[in-house]
Amino acid sequence: MGNSLEIIVAKRAGFCFGVKRAVDLAFDAANKNSQKGDVRCCSVYTLGPIIHNPQVIEKLKSEGVEPTDDIDNPNIKTIIIRTHGVQQEISERLSQKGYEVIDATCPFVKKAQQYAKLLKEEGYQIVIIGDKGHPEVKGLMSYAGKDVIVVNKEDSLPSLKSRVGFIVQTTQPLDVLKKFISEAVEQVKELKVFNTICNSTALRLKETKDMTKDVDLMIVVGGKNSANTTQLTQLCNSVSIPAYHIETASEIREEWFSNVKKVGITAGASTPDWIISDVEKRIRDIGGRGL
Amino acid sequence: MGNSLEIIVAKRAGFCFGVKRAVDLAFDAANKNSQKGDVRCCSVYTLGPIIHNPQVIEKLKSEGVEPTDDIDNPNIKTIIIRTHGVQQEISERLSQKGYEVIDATCPFVKKAQQYAKLLKEEGYQIVIIGDKGHPEVKGLMSYAGKDVIVVNKEDSLPSLKSRVGFIVQTTQPLDVLKKFISEAVEQVKELKVFNTICNSTALRLKETKDMTKDVDLMIVVGGKNSANTTQLTQLCNSVSIPAYHIETASEIREEWFSNVKKVGITAGASTPDWIISDVEKRIRDIGGRGL
Ligand code: F3S
Ligand code: F3S
């Protein structure tokens, strides 16, 4: 039967722009380091895991890039800041220590940090919408100054001053921003809102949804504990398209594809391209054998 | 029985801050003019009727202050701008003509005009929420520049640029502002909102509502065609408190007050104090006769 199985891979499957950039910067650093003959001397560190994907972390480790939580670690020569960014104080301390700093803060997060700083300079009372415990929000808070207010989905706004500025954690849903600005406008005279929500997740979901209209089966690739991968699988189920959530190509079973003419592949934000390619290749092999 | 009838007058009955200020400025101008021996020479004009109340207009006319729509009227020496404000071009032409200009633009409207100017200077695309045909909005539009967008309650927003500034006609309801900023934040990156809604009407309604809990009867004073006076009467009806809508004290009938122990007086935004005082006096007389 030849290639009777048609395969479509979602364009937005896997890494978003910011994560791709950060992972590339980490591998570049590893590469540069190994050219200096330094591989395995462990002088390149990421401040926290660069991404929540064990395969990527392992691969980086094998090339001499390790995560650390301790900025005073005496082995550090080069340190990589991950997509979430860091507090202003930490950024300053890293420079003071004389490290080579590779700043892989996502440019969208960087912008949000700059907006926080700007709102502070302009004298606005600042509200950040997001999760106080999340590293991205901790970073934003440091730029917004000590009087910053952080609110999460279920919170209510406290009583506000007359001029208020809003910034939003990049992964927040738009509805939460809408809720808070509606509440704020009841009590304030001037409102400045930087909508710093990144549409990467929303677009990935939309693309996957559109894809389901066109295929018989969906393969969703990503960590079993990855929230946004699970969300992709749930989306497929909600439109009654059979979907398998797998971490790697090895989990794929030939029998899934009997009676399937067209299969779609999508992947969560922390799934690297090479794992998606492996999956595609494995399915192509199955298709090639003629089902 | 003596003063068996208790009378409460709403603190916010009648003129709002801006209208009171404008009417005072007009009477001051009349007074100043008559001291110069100029009374009835008609050299003092208001640009359009200063307020929608025939008694006030008549009183001003008798003191030599008349409305005109023609800024080239050769009799003008002094011209009064009313609470709504005027277009920037008109304001400039009035000065060029060498008139003495008394600017009775409500300070809240003036502020909104300044915000429009500021948003324009800061390069925002400007949206005004309000009624395109209303003089206040025409004035705001002139400060916002030719690319301004005006939307009213039922409209939808057009496609917007990435940085958008909002100002609001002072008499718009808050819900309309909320609706439009919710819509806007879906498409823009930066939103600057000046909530220029004046809370005078909302506070007057609230005070009247609170009052109804405490009285047996409400007397609502104001023009029969005054929208905000009618709204006050409807509010009383909606909480099942008997209410009479009158224009002047002469309409009051003694029999309304049999079995009434406590009466509340409120009035629309264009009702002058002296009419409210007349009403209070007339009811006091009735109460004094012992019901
Ligand atoms: S890390 Fe990714 S999810 Fe958006 S904010 Fe940056 S592109
Ligand atoms: S005219 Fe009156 S209603 Fe408000 S905007 Fe000025 S106080």
mmCIF file of C-alpha atoms in Angstrom, chain A residues 115 122 124 163 174 177-179 181-183 185-199, chain B residues 115 122 124 163 174 177-179 181-183 185-199:
data_model
loop_
_atom_site.group_PDB
_atom_site.id
_atom_site.type_symbol
_atom_site.label_atom_id
_atom_site.label_comp_id
_atom_site.label_asym_id
_atom_site.label_seq_id
_atom_site.Cartn_x
_atom_site.Cartn_y
_atom_site.Cartn_z
ATOM 1 C CA TYR A 115 7.227 47.955 31.538
ATOM 2 C CA GLU A 122 6.013 57.154 35.968
ATOM 3 C CA TYR A 124 1.912 54.434 38.988
ATOM 4 C CA ARG A 163 -3.204 56.028 39.031
ATOM 5 C CA LEU A 174 -6.933 36.939 28.948
ATOM 6 C CA LEU A 177 -6.795 40.364 32.898
ATOM 7 C CA LYS A 178 -10.266 41.482 31.796
ATOM 8 C CA LYS A 179 -11.709 40.712 35.207
ATOM 9 C CA ILE A 181 -9.183 45.823 34.771
ATOM 10 C CA SER A 182 -12.987 45.877 35.026
ATOM 11 C CA GLU A 183 -12.664 45.862 38.794
ATOM 12 C CA VAL A 185 -11.736 50.985 36.599
ATOM 13 C CA GLU A 186 -14.455 51.176 39.269
ATOM 14 C CA GLN A 187 -12.059 52.769 41.692
ATOM 15 C CA VAL A 188 -9.277 54.489 39.756
ATOM 16 C CA LYS A 189 -9.038 57.597 37.606
ATOM 17 C CA GLU A 190 -6.152 56.490 35.397
ATOM 18 C CA LEU A 191 -5.295 53.000 34.301
ATOM 19 C CA LYS A 192 -2.285 51.962 32.231
ATOM 20 C CA VAL A 193 -2.353 48.355 31.117
ATOM 21 C CA PHE A 194 0.468 46.506 29.439
ATOM 22 C CA ASN A 195 -1.081 43.354 28.066
ATOM 23 C CA THR A 196 2.026 41.203 28.408
ATOM 24 C CA ILE A 197 0.175 37.929 27.920
ATOM 25 C CA CYS A 198 2.061 35.763 25.430
ATOM 26 C CA ASN A 199 -0.266 34.219 22.879
ATOM 27 C CA TYR B 115 -6.117 64.058 28.813
ATOM 28 C CA GLU B 122 2.093 60.571 23.695
ATOM 29 C CA TYR B 124 -1.731 56.870 21.412
ATOM 30 C CA ARG B 163 -1.190 51.552 21.790
ATOM 31 C CA LEU B 174 -19.374 52.840 33.969
ATOM 32 C CA LEU B 177 -16.471 51.904 29.723
ATOM 33 C CA LYS B 178 -15.940 48.389 31.091
ATOM 34 C CA LYS B 179 -17.364 46.835 27.944
ATOM 35 C CA ILE B 181 -11.839 48.264 27.626
ATOM 36 C CA SER B 182 -12.569 44.530 27.798
ATOM 37 C CA GLU B 183 -12.942 44.489 24.031
ATOM 38 C CA VAL B 185 -7.520 44.524 25.626
ATOM 39 C CA GLU B 186 -8.175 41.594 23.283
ATOM 40 C CA GLN B 187 -6.421 43.373 20.467
ATOM 41 C CA VAL B 188 -3.981 45.887 21.914
ATOM 42 C CA LYS B 189 -0.664 45.665 23.737
ATOM 43 C CA GLU B 190 -0.909 48.916 25.683
ATOM 44 C CA LEU B 191 -3.999 50.569 26.994
ATOM 45 C CA LYS B 192 -4.191 53.899 28.806
ATOM 46 C CA VAL B 193 -7.582 54.696 30.245
ATOM 47 C CA PHE B 194 -8.641 57.980 31.771
ATOM 48 C CA ASN B 195 -11.861 57.252 33.592
ATOM 49 C CA THR B 196 -13.357 60.702 33.114
ATOM 50 C CA ILE B 197 -16.855 59.643 34.116
ATOM 51 C CA CYS B 198 -18.293 62.154 36.589
ATOM 52 C CA ASN B 199 -19.948 60.439 39.540
#
